[in-house]
XYZ file of C-alpha atoms in Angstrom:
575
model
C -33.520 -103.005 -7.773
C -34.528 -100.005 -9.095
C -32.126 -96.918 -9.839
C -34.004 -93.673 -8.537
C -30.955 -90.937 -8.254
C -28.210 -90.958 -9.983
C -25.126 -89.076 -7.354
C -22.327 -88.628 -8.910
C -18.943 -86.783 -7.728
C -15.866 -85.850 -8.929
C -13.167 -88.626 -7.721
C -10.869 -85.648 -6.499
C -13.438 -84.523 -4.407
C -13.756 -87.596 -2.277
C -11.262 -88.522 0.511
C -9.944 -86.050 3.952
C -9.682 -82.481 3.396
C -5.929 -81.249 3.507
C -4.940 -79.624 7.296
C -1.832 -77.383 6.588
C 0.258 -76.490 9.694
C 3.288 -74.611 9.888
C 6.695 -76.776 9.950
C 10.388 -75.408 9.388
C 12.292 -74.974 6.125
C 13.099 -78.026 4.125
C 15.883 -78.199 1.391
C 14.326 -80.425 -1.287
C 16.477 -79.725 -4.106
C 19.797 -77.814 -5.041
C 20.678 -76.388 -8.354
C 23.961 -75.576 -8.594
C 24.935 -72.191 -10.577
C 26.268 -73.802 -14.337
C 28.755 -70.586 -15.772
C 29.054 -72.449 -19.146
C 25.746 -70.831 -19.963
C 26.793 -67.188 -19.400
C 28.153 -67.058 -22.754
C 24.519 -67.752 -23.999
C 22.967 -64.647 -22.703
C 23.722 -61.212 -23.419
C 22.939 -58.111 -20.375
C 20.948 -55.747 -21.310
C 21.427 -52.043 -21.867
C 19.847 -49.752 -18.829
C 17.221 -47.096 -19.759
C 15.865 -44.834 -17.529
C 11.884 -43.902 -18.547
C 9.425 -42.093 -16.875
C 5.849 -42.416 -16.234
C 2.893 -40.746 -15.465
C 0.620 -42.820 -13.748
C -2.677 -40.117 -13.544
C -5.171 -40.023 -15.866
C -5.045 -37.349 -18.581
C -7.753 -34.620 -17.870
C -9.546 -32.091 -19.783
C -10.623 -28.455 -18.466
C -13.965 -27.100 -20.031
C -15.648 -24.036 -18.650
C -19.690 -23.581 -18.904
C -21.620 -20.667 -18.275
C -24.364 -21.391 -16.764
C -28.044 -19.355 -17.623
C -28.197 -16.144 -15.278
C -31.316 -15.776 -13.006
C -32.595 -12.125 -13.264
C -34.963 -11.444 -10.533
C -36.560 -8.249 -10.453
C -38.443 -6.384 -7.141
C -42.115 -5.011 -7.306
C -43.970 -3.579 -5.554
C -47.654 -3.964 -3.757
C -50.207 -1.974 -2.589
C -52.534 -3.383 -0.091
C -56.364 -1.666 -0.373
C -59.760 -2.925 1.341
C -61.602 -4.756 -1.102
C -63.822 -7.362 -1.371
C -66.991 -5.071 -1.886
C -69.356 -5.071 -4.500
C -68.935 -3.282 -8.076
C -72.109 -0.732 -6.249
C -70.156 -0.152 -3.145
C -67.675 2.354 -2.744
C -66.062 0.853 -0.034
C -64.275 4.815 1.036
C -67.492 6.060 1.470
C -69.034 5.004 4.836
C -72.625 5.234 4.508
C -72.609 2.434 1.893
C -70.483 0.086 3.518
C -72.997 0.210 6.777
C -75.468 0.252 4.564
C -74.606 -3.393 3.180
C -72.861 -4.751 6.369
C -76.830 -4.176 8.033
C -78.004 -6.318 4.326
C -75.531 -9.361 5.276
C -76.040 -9.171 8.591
C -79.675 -10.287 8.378
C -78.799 -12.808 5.687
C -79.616 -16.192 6.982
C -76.780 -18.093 5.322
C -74.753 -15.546 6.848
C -75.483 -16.082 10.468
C -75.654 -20.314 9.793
C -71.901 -19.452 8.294
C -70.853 -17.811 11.283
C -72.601 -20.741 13.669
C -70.504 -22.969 11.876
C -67.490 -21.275 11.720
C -67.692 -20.772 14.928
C -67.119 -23.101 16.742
C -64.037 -23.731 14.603
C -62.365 -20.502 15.855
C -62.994 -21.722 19.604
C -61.146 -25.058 18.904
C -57.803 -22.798 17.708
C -58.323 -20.528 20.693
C -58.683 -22.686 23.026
C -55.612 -25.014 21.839
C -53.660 -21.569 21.968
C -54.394 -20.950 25.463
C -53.849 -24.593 26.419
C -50.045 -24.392 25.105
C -47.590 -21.249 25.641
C -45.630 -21.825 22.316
C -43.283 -19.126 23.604
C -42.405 -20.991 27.168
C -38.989 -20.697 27.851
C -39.253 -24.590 29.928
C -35.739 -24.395 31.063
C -35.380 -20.683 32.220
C -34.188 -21.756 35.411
C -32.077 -24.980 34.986
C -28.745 -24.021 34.281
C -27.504 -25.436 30.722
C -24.839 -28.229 30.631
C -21.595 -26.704 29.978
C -20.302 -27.911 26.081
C -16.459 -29.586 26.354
C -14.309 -26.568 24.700
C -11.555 -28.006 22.565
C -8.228 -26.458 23.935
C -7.005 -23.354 21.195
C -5.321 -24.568 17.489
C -5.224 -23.420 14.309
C -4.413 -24.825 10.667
C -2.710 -23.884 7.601
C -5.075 -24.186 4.903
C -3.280 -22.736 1.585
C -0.148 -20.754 1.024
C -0.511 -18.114 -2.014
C 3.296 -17.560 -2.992
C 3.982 -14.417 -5.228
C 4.373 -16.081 -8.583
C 7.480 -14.004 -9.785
C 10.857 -14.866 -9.415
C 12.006 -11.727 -7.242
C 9.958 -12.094 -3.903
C 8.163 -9.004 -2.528
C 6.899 -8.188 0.653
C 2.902 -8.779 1.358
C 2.494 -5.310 2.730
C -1.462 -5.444 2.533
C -4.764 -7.758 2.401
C -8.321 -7.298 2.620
C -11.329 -9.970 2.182
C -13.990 -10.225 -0.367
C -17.025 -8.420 1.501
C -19.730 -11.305 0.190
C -18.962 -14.146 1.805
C -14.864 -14.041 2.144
C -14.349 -16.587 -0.385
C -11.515 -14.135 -2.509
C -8.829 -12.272 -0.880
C -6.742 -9.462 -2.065
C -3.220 -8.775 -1.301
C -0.691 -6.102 -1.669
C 2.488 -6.772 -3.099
C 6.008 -4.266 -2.491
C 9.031 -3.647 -1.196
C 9.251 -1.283 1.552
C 13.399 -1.513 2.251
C 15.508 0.855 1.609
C 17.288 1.097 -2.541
C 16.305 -2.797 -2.412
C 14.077 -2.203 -5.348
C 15.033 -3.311 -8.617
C 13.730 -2.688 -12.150
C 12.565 -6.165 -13.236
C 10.484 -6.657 -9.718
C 7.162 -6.811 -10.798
C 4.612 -4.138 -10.035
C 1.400 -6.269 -9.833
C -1.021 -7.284 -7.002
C -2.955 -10.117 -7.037
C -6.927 -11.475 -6.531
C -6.690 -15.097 -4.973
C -9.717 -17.707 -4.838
C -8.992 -19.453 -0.968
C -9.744 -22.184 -2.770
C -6.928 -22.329 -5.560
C -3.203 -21.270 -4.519
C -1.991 -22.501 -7.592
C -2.821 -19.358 -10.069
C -4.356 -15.795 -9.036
C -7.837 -15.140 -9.967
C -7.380 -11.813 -11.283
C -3.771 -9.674 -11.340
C -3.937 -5.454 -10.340
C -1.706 -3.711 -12.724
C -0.624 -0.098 -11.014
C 1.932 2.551 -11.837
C 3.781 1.933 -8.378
C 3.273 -1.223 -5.957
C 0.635 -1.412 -4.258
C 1.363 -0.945 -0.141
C -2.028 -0.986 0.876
C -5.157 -2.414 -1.029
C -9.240 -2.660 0.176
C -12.250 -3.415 -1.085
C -15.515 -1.880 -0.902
C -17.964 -3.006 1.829
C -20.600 -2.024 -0.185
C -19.602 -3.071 -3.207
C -17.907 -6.422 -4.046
C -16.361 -5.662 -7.090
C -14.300 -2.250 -6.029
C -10.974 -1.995 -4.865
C -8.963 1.199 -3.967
C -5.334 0.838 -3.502
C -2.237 3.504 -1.854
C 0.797 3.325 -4.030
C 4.440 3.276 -3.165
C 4.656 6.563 -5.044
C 2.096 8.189 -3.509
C -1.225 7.653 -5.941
C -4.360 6.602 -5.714
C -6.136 3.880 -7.905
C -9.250 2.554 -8.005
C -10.186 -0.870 -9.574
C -13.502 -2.429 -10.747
C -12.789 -6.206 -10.778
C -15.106 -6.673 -13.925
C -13.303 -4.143 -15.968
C -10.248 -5.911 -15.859
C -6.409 -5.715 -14.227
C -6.156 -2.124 -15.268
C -7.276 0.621 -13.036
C -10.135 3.094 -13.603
C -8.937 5.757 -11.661
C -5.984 6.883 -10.622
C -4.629 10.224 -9.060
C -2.929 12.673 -10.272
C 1.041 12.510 -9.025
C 0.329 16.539 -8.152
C -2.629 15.915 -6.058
C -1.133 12.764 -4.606
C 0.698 11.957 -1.536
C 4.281 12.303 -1.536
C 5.387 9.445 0.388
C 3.599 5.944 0.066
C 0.150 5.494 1.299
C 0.404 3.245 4.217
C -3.472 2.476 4.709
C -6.666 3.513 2.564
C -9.939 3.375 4.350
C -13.214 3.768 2.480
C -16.142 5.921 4.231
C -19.870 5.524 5.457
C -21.210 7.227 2.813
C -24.740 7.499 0.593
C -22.719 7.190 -2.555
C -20.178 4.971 -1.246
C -17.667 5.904 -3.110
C -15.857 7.982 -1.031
C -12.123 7.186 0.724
C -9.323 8.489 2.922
C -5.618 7.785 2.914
C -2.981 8.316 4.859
C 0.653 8.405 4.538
C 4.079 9.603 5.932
C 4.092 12.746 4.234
C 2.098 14.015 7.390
C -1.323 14.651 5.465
C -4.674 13.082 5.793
C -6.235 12.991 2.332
C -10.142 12.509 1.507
C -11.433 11.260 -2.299
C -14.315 10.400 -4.376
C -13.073 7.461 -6.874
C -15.533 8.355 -9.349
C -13.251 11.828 -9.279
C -9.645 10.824 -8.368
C -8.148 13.983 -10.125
C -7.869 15.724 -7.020
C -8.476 15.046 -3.106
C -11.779 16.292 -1.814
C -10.286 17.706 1.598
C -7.049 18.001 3.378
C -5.355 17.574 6.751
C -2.038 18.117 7.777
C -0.818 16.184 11.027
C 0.951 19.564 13.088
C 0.704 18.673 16.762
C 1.118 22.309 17.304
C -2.089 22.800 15.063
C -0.957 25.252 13.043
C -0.857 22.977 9.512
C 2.173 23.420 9.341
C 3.574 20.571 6.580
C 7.501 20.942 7.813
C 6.018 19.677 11.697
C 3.584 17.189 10.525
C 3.781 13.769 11.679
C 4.246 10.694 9.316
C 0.931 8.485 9.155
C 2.034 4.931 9.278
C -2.096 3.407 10.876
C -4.924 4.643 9.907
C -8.654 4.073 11.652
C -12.101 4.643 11.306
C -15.032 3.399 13.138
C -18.642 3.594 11.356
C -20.555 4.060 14.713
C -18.384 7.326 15.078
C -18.311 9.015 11.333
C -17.142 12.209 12.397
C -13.852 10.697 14.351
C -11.323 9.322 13.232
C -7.554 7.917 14.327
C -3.466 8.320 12.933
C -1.037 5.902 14.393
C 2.181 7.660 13.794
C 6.051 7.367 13.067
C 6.822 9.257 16.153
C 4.870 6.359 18.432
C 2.284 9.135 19.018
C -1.721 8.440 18.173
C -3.486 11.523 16.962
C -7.391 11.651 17.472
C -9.230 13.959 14.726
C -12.557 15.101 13.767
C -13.190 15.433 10.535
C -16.436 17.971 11.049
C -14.474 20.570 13.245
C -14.592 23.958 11.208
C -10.706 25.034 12.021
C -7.819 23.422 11.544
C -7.000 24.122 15.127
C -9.910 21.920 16.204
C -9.547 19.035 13.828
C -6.768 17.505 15.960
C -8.700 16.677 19.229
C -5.954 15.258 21.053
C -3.426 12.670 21.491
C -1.585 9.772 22.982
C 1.924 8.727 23.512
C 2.927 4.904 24.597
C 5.201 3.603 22.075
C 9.236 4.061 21.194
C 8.458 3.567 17.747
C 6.166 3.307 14.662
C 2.520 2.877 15.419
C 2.324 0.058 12.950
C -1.360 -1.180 13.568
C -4.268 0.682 15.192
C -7.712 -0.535 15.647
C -10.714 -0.150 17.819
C -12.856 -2.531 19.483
C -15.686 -3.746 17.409
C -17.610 -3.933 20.549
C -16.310 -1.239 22.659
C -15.301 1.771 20.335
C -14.283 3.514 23.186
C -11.492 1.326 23.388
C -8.905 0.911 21.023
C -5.883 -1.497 20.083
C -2.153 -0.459 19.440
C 1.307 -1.832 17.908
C 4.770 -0.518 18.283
C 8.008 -1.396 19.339
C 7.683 -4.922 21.531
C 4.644 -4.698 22.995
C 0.225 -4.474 21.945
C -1.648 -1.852 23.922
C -5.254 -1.305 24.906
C -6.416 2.586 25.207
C -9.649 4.314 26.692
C -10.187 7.206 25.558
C -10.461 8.799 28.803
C -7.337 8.456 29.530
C -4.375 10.240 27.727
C -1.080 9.583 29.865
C -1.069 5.955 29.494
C -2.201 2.839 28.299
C -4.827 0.674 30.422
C -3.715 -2.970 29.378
C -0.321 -3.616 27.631
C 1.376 -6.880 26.799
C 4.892 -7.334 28.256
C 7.652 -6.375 26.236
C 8.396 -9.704 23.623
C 11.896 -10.711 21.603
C 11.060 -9.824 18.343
C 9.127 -6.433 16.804
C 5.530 -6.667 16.066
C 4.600 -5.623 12.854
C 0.540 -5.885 12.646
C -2.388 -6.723 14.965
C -6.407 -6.007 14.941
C -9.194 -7.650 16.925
C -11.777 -10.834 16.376
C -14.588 -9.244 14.966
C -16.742 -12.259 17.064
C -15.074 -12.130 20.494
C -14.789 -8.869 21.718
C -11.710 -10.187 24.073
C -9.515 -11.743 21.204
C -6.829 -9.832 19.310
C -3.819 -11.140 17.033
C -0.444 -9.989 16.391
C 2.269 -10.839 14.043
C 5.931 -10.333 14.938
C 9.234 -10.481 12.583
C 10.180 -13.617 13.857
C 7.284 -15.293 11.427
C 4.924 -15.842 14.877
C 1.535 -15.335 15.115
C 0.132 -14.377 17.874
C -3.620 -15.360 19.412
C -4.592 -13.082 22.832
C -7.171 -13.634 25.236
C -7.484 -10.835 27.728
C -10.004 -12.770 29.751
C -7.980 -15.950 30.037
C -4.669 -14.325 30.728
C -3.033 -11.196 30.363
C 0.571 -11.624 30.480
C 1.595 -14.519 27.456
C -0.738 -15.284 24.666
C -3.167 -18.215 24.619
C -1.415 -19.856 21.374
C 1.372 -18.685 19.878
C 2.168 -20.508 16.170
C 4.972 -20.304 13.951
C 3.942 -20.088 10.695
C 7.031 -19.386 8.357
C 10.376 -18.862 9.348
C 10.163 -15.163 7.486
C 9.111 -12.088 9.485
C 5.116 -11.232 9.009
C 4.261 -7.812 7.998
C 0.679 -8.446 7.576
C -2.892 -9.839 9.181
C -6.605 -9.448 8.249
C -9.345 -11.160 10.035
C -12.684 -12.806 7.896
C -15.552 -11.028 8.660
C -16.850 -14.860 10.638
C -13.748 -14.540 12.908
C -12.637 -18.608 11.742
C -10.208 -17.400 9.002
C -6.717 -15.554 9.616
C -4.497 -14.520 6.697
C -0.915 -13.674 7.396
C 1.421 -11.851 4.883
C 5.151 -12.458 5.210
C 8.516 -10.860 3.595
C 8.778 -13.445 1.021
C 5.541 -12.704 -0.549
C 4.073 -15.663 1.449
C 0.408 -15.177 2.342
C -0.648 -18.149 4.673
C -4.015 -19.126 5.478
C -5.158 -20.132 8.375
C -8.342 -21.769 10.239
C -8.485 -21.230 14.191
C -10.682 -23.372 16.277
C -13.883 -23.007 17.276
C -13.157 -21.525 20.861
C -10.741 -18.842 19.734
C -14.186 -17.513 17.006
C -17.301 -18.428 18.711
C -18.686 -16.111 21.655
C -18.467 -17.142 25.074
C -21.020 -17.303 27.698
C -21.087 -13.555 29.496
C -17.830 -12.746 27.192
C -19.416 -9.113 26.640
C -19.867 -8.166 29.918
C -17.088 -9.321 32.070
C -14.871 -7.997 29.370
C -16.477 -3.928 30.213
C -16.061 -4.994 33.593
C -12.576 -5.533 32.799
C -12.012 -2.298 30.792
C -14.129 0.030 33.286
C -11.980 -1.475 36.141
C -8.652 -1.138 34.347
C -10.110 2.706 33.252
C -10.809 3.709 37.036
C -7.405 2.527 38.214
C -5.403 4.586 35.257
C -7.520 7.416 36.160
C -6.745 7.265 39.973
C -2.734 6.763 39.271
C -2.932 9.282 36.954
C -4.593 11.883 39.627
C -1.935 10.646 42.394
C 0.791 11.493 40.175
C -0.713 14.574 39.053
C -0.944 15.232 43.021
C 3.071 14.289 43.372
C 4.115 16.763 40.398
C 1.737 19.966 42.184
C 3.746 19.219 45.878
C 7.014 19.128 43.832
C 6.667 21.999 41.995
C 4.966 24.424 45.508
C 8.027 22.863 47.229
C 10.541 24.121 44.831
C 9.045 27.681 44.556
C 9.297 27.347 48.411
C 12.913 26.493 48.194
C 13.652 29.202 45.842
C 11.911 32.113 47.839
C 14.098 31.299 50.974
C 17.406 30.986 49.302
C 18.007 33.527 46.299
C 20.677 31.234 45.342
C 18.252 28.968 43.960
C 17.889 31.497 41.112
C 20.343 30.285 39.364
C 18.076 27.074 38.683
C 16.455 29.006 36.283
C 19.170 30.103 34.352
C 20.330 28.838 31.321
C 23.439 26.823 31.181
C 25.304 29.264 29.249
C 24.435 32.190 31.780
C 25.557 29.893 34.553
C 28.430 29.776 32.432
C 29.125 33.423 32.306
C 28.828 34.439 35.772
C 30.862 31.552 37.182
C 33.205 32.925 34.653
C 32.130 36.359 35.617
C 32.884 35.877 39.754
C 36.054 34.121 38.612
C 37.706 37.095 37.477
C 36.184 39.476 39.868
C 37.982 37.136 42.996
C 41.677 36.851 41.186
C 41.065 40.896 41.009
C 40.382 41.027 44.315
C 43.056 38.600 45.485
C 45.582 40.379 43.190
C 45.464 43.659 44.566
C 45.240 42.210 48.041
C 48.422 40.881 47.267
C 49.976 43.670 45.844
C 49.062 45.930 48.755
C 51.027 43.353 51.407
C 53.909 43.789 49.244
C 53.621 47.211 48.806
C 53.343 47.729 52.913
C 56.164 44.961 53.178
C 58.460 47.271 51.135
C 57.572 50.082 53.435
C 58.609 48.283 56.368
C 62.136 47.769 54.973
């Protein structure tokens, strides 16, 4: 027989496969402990060593080539004419238009073309491209995600004695760098090794500051320029005025003059609609409004002195504490005060006397934020004290929405610049505060502890997602909210003037009823007063009271004592 494959195996490969199953512990051997090898070994010295288990890492920078793009212009003329033609004068271009026009090739071009043309057109008039198909069908209502928000990155103030993040302001392009304000507002709490800068962060890197602000005094208040990404103007504590250009450097390129200045610290700068714009206002709790130029810093361009009475006088001004200014309205502006009172201005009124318009009081305290709607300018937002408070300007007595009173003071507060009907607040207690007038009125739609420090300070990105909140210990905590607290909602714009026009016609009809009550009080005192002269004495001072109580005092023990000494003087008679 004939071998024709050869199979061959490995003889460990033949026989069952091995089937494992689970059994309990079996002792198979013990090994008893023998101690007359201990004196064989010898232990071993501890050492303690560390090690780091990341790679190591190099940093390079690389500048990459700069694109320079540069703008022309075109002009657009008729052409297409022949070098003989002078296409302005008329004549000639008849002339030749008549030539073509009998051109054979011409007309079999046309033929052609034609019926080209009447394809397109008729396709266009088959199919509206601008059809709205579902104008009628009402849209399926999107699943809103109930109100959060996120802590992104803490920036800490990198030196050792903590200061208080008293301002902040985001990078116009794009909010991707955020400036804050760095001092110490309390009272002989300063010391001379706090540090005097401000910082630049990147939102991306908490770690280190992009770029430091050197000033003479800390900064209490710091923005940058709408118009310009790389300018920032800053209030001092001492009163000054500097202006940075972020390419120059951490040193300023302007700064006041201490004569010029403010004498108290500039609570809020504010930079202008202007052609140049370059130009500024400041406020502070000296009582004056200042205007400046940062390309000229040596002196203020204008002055305004907060006098209720309207006199300018600087011994009856009011501190500034708030400052606002809306660009739809360049001639007004608005001073939250120490007083709790909010002074409306107009900077283009040719006296004094007409500069401040008029006023509003609602708060027990500092006016620490103030802020008008970005969507109704007519209405404005408040802080003092314990409570928020929405204003129309129509109405001067009182406020036309208010939030009840709350447990700890709130320190800042300004509006979503995407929903009209969302505002924030900080409060000392390290809470932050998220508002939705439309939703409810009375508590806040999510409230969020973010550090267990109070908060002194809140700016808004300009795409209403990103919330940065400055604390006492130089904390400034970033935060993302959710997508229903900064997207629009359907009809959000015009229930919320319903709202405010409603809440506007009410004030206004209390206020008339009570203006009603005050007329029938005062007719039926005068009333009272004509029919009994003793009612006089209502007018009177309490001194002059005083002095004739005093005054008929004496006159009656007169009278009684010569009553009495003409009884005894008639008794004696008698006898």
């Amino acid at each position: 027989m004939e071998i024709v494959h050869v199979y061959t195996k490995l003889h460990s490969e033949f026989g069952r496969q091995c089937l494992f199953s689970d059994r309990p512990a079996e002792l198979l051997v013990d090994v008893p402990a023998d101690q007359s090898l201990a004196s064989q070994f010898t232990q071993r010295t501890r050492r303690d060593q560390s090690l780091q288990a990341s790679r190591d890492m190099s940093e390079h920078r690389v500048n990459t080539k700069r694109f320079e793009s540069e703008s022309c212009g075109l002009n657009h003329e008729e052409g297409g004419w022949p070098k003989d033609v002078n296409h302005q004068v008329m004549e000639q271009t008849i002339r030749f238009r008549k030539k073509v026009e009998k051109d054979e090739s011409y007309i079999n071009s046309i033929l052609q073309l034609g019926s080209v043309m009447e394809h397109c057109i008729r396709q266009n008039n088959a199919v509206d491209i601008y059809q709205d198909c579902f104008e009628d069908g009402e849209m399926p209502e999107e699943h809103q995600e109930p109100p959060s928000a996120k802590t992104i990155n803490v920036f800490r103030d990198p030196n050792e004695l903590k200061r208080t993040v008293t301002g902040l302001s985001w990078h116009p392009d794009g909010g991707e760098k955020l400036a804050a304000a760095y001092s110490c507002l309390e009272f002989q709490k300063t010391s001379r090794d706090m540090s005097l800068d401000s910082y630049i962060w990147d939102i991306e890197n908490p770690n280190r500051p992009e770029l430091s602000l050197k000033p003479a005094s800390p900064l209490v208040c710091l923005e940058y320029n709408p118009k310009d990404c790389h300018s920032l103007v800053g209030g001092s504590y001492n009163g000054q005025i500097a202006y940075w250009d972020s390419r120059r450097g951490s040193q300023p390129v302007e700064t006041s003059s201490v004569e010029h200045s403010h004498r108290d610290p500039v609570y809020k700068i504010i930079w202008l609609q202007s052609k140049t714009g370059t130009d500024t206002f400041s406020a502070s709790t000296d009582g004056q409004v200042l205007w400046w130029d940062v390309r000229k810093l040596s002196e203020p361009t204008e002055r305004l002195v907060l006098d209720p009475s309207r006199e300018g006088n600087p011994e009856r001004a009011l501190g500034a504490i708030s400052l606002d200014f809306e660009s739809t309205m360049p001639t007004k502006f608005m001073v939250g005060t120490e007083q709790g009172l909010v002074v409306s201005c107009n900077r283009k009124a040719k006296t004094p006397t007409e500069k401040v318009v008029c006023t509003y009081d609602g708060h027990q305290g500092p006016v620490y934020a103030l802020q008008r709607n970005p969507f109704f300018p007519k209405n404005f937002l408040t802080v003092g004290d314990w409570t928020a408070r929405i204003w129309s300007e129509d109405i001067k007595e009182s406020s036309i929405m208010w939030t009840k009173y709350q447990m700890s003071y709130l320190m800042d507060a300004c509006w979503s610049p995407v929903r009209p009907s969302v505002f924030f607040t900080v409060k000392m207690d390290g809470v932050l505060d998220m508002w939705d007038i439309l939703f409810k009125q009375n508590d806040p739609t999510l409230s969020l502890k973010v550090c267990d420090e109070a908060l002194y300070s809140l700016r808004l990105q300009d795409n209403g997602r990103l919330v940065a909140c400055g604390s006492q210990q130089g904390e400034a905590t970033l935060l993302e909210i959710s997508s229903g607290l900064s997207t629009l909602q359907k009809n959000e714009k015009s229930l919320l003037a319903a709202m405010f026009e409603r809440e506007t016609k009410r004030e206004k009809i209390l206020e008339a009823r009570q203006r009603e009550i005050r007329l029938k009080e005062r007719s039926r005192s005068e009333q009272s007063r004509s029919e009994d002269g003793g009612r006089e004495d209502i007018d009177q001072s309490p001194l002059q009271l005083m002095a004739r109580a005093e005054e008929d005092f004496y006159v009656l023990t007169e009278t009684e004592k010569k009553g009495k000494e003409r009884e005894d003087q008639d008794l004696s008679s008698e006898l």
